[in-house]
mmCIF file of C-alpha atoms in Angstrom:
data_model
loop_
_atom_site.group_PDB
_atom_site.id
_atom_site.type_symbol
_atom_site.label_atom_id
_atom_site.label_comp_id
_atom_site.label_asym_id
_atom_site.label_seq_id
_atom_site.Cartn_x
_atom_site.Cartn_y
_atom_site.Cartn_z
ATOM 1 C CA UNK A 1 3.705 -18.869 -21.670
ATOM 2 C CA UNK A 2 3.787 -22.067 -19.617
ATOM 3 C CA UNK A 3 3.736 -25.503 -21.193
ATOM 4 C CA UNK A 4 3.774 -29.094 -20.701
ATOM 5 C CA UNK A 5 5.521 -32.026 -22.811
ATOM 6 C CA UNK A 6 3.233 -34.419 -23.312
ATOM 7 C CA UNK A 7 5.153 -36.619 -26.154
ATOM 8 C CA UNK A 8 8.746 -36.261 -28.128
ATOM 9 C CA UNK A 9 9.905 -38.658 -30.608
ATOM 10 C CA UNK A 10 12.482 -38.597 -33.657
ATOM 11 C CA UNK A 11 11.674 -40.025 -37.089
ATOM 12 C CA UNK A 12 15.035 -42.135 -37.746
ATOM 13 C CA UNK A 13 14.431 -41.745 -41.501
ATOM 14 C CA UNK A 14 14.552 -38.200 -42.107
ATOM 15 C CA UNK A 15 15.993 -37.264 -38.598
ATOM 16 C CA UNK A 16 13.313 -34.906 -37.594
ATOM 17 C CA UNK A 17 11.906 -34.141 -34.075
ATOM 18 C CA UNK A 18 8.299 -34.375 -32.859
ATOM 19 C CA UNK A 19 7.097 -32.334 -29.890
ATOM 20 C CA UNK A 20 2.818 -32.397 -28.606
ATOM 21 C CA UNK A 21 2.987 -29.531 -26.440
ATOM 22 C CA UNK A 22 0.116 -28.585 -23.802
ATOM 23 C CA UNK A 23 -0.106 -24.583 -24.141
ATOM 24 C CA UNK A 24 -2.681 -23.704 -21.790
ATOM 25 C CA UNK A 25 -5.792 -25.883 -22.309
ATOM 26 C CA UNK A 26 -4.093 -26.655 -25.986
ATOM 27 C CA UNK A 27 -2.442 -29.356 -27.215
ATOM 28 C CA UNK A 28 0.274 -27.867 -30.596
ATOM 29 C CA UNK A 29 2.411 -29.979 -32.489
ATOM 30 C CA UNK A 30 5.855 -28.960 -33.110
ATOM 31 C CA UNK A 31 8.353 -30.527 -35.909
ATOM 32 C CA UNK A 32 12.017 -29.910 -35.557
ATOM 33 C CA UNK A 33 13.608 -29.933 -38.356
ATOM 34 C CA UNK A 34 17.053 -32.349 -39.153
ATOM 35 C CA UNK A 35 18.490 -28.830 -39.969
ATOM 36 C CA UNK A 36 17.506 -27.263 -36.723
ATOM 37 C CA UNK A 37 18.808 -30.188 -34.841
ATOM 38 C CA UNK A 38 21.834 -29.924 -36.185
ATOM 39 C CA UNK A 39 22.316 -26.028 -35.591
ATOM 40 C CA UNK A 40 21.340 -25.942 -31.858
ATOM 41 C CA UNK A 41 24.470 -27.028 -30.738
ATOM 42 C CA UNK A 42 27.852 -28.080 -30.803
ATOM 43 C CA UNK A 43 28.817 -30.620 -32.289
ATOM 44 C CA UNK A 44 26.102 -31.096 -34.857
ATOM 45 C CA UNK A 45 23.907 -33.831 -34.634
ATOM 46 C CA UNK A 46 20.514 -34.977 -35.165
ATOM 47 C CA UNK A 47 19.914 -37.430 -32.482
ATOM 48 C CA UNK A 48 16.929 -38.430 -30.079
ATOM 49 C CA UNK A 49 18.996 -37.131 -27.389
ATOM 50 C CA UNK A 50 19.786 -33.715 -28.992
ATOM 51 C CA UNK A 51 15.955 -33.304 -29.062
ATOM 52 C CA UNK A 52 15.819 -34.007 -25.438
ATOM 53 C CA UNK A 53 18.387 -32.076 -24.847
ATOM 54 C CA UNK A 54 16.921 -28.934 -26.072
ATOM 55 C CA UNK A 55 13.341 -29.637 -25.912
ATOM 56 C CA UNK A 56 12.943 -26.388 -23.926
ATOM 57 C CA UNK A 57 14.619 -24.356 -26.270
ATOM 58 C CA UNK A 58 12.363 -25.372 -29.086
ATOM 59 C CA UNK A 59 9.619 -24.673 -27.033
ATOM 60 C CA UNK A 60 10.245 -21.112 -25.384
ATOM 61 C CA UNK A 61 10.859 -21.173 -29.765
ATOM 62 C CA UNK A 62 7.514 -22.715 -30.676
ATOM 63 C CA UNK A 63 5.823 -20.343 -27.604
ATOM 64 C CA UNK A 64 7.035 -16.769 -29.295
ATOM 65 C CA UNK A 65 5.987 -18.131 -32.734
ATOM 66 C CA UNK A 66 2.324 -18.995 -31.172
ATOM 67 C CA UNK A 67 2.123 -15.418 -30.064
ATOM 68 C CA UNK A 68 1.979 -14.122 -33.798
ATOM 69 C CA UNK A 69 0.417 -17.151 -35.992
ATOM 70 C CA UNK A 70 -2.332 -19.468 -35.192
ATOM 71 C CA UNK A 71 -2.339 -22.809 -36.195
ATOM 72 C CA UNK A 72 -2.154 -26.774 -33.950
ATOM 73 C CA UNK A 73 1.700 -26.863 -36.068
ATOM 74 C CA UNK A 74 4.713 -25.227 -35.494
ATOM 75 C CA UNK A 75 7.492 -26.012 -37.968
ATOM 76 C CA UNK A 76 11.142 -25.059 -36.674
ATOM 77 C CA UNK A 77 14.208 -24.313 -39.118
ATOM 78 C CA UNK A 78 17.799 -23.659 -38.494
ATOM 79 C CA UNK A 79 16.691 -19.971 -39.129
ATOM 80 C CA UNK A 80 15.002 -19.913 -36.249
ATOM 81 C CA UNK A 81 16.985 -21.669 -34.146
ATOM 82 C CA UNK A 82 19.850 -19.034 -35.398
ATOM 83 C CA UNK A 83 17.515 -15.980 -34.148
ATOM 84 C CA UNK A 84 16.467 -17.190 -30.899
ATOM 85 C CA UNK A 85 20.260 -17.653 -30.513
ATOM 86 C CA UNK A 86 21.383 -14.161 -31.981
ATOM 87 C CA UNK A 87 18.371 -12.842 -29.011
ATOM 88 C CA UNK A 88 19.889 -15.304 -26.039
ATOM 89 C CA UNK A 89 23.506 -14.109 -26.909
ATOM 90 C CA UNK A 90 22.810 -10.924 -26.840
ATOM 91 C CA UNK A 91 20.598 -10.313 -23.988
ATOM 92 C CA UNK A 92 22.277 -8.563 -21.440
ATOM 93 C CA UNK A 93 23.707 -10.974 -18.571
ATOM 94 C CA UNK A 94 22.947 -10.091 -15.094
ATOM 95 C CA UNK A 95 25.243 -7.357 -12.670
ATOM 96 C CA UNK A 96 26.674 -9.292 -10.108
ATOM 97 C CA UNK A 97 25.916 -7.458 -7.184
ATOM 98 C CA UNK A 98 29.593 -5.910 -5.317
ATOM 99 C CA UNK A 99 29.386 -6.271 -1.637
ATOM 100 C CA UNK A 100 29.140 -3.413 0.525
ATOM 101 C CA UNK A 101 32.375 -2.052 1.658
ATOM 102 C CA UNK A 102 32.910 0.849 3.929
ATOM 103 C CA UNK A 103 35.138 3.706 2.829
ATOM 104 C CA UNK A 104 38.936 3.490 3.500
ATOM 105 C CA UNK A 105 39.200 6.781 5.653
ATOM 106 C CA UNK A 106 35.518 5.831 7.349
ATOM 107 C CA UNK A 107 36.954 2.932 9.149
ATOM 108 C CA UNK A 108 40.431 4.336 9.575
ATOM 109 C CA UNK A 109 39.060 7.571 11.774
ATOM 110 C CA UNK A 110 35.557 6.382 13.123
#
Protein backbone atom coordinates (compact mmCIF):
# COMPACT_ATOMS: atom_id res chain seq x y z
CA UNK A 1 0.00 0.00 0.00
CA UNK A 2 1.52 3.34 -1.00
CA UNK A 3 1.49 6.36 1.27
CA UNK A 4 2.41 9.83 1.76
CA UNK A 5 3.66 11.79 5.03
CA UNK A 6 1.87 14.61 5.27
CA UNK A 7 2.84 15.71 9.07
CA UNK A 8 5.18 14.07 12.04
CA UNK A 9 5.66 15.62 15.29
CA UNK A 10 6.70 14.37 18.93
CA UNK A 11 4.85 15.40 22.10
CA UNK A 12 7.99 16.37 24.42
CA UNK A 13 5.84 15.56 27.48
CA UNK A 14 5.03 12.07 27.17
CA UNK A 15 7.57 11.35 24.29
CA UNK A 16 5.13 10.01 21.83
CA UNK A 17 5.17 10.24 17.97
CA UNK A 18 2.49 11.65 15.65
CA UNK A 19 2.24 10.52 12.03
CA UNK A 20 -1.05 11.96 9.37
CA UNK A 21 -0.56 9.54 6.75
CA UNK A 22 -2.22 9.86 3.11
CA UNK A 23 -3.32 6.07 2.32
CA UNK A 24 -4.83 6.32 -0.94
CA UNK A 25 -7.40 9.16 -1.02
CA UNK A 26 -7.24 8.84 3.09
CA UNK A 27 -5.75 10.75 5.47
CA UNK A 28 -4.99 8.05 9.09
CA UNK A 29 -3.46 9.16 12.10
CA UNK A 30 -0.83 7.15 13.62
CA UNK A 31 0.56 7.50 17.43
CA UNK A 32 3.86 5.96 18.26
CA UNK A 33 4.14 5.09 21.35
CA UNK A 34 7.35 6.31 23.91
CA UNK A 35 7.63 2.45 24.26
CA UNK A 36 7.78 1.75 20.59
CA UNK A 37 10.26 4.47 20.11
CA UNK A 38 12.37 3.17 22.33
CA UNK A 39 12.30 -0.56 20.97
CA UNK A 40 12.93 0.22 17.25
CA UNK A 41 16.39 0.57 17.63
CA UNK A 42 19.59 0.62 19.17
CA UNK A 43 20.32 2.53 21.49
CA UNK A 44 16.94 3.32 22.96
CA UNK A 45 15.60 6.55 22.67
CA UNK A 46 12.57 8.48 22.23
CA UNK A 47 13.60 11.40 20.23
CA UNK A 48 12.10 13.56 17.26
CA UNK A 49 14.80 12.19 15.25
CA UNK A 50 14.20 8.48 16.10
CA UNK A 51 10.67 9.13 14.69
CA UNK A 52 12.16 10.41 11.57
CA UNK A 53 14.33 7.97 11.46
CA UNK A 54 11.92 5.20 11.23
CA UNK A 55 8.92 6.88 9.99
CA UNK A 56 8.76 4.22 7.24
CA UNK A 57 8.91 1.46 9.42
CA UNK A 58 5.94 2.60 11.41
CA UNK A 59 4.20 3.02 8.41
CA UNK A 60 4.75 -0.27 6.24
CA UNK A 61 3.52 -1.08 10.41
CA UNK A 62 0.46 1.16 10.43
CA UNK A 63 -0.25 -0.13 6.46
CA UNK A 64 -0.54 -4.13 7.50
CA UNK A 65 -2.62 -3.10 10.57
CA UNK A 66 -5.09 -1.02 8.08
CA UNK A 67 -5.50 -4.18 6.10
CA UNK A 68 -7.40 -5.96 9.07
CA UNK A 69 -9.11 -3.01 11.26
CA UNK A 70 -10.79 0.07 10.15
CA UNK A 71 -10.57 3.08 11.91
CA UNK A 72 -8.74 7.15 10.96
CA UNK A 73 -6.14 5.83 14.27
CA UNK A 74 -3.53 3.54 14.41
CA UNK A 75 -1.91 3.12 17.82
CA UNK A 76 1.70 1.42 17.72
CA UNK A 77 3.29 -0.52 20.82
CA UNK A 78 6.63 -2.03 21.37
CA UNK A 79 4.68 -5.32 20.60
CA UNK A 80 4.33 -4.45 17.40
CA UNK A 81 7.30 -3.00 16.66
CA UNK A 82 8.84 -6.48 18.14
CA UNK A 83 6.69 -8.54 15.40
CA UNK A 84 7.31 -6.58 12.42
CA UNK A 85 10.94 -7.13 13.54
CA UNK A 86 10.68 -10.98 14.37
CA UNK A 87 8.95 -10.93 10.29
CA UNK A 88 11.99 -8.53 8.79
CA UNK A 89 14.63 -10.80 10.55
CA UNK A 90 13.43 -13.62 9.43
CA UNK A 91 12.50 -13.13 5.92
CA UNK A 92 14.71 -14.85 3.78
CA UNK A 93 17.62 -12.50 2.33
CA UNK A 94 18.19 -12.57 -1.29
CA UNK A 95 20.71 -15.41 -3.35
CA UNK A 96 23.40 -13.56 -4.65
CA UNK A 97 23.57 -14.62 -8.01
CA UNK A 98 27.32 -16.80 -8.78
CA UNK A 99 28.70 -15.81 -12.07
CA UNK A 100 28.82 -18.11 -14.82
CA UNK A 101 31.91 -20.11 -15.04
CA UNK A 102 32.77 -22.64 -17.63
CA UNK A 103 33.76 -26.14 -16.57
CA UNK A 104 37.47 -26.87 -15.77
CA UNK A 105 37.95 -29.72 -18.45
CA UNK A 106 35.54 -27.54 -21.04
CA UNK A 107 38.11 -24.90 -21.41
CA UNK A 108 41.12 -27.12 -20.91
CA UNK A 109 40.18 -29.46 -24.20
CA UNK A 110 37.83 -27.15 -26.36
Amino acid sequence: MSYEIVTASLDTKDKSGRLDVRFGPDIKTIVVSRRALLSVASPPRATEFRLLQYVDTFCQIAARRLGIMSGDTVLIRANDVREWRCAWQSSPAPVPMREARPRLDDAMFP
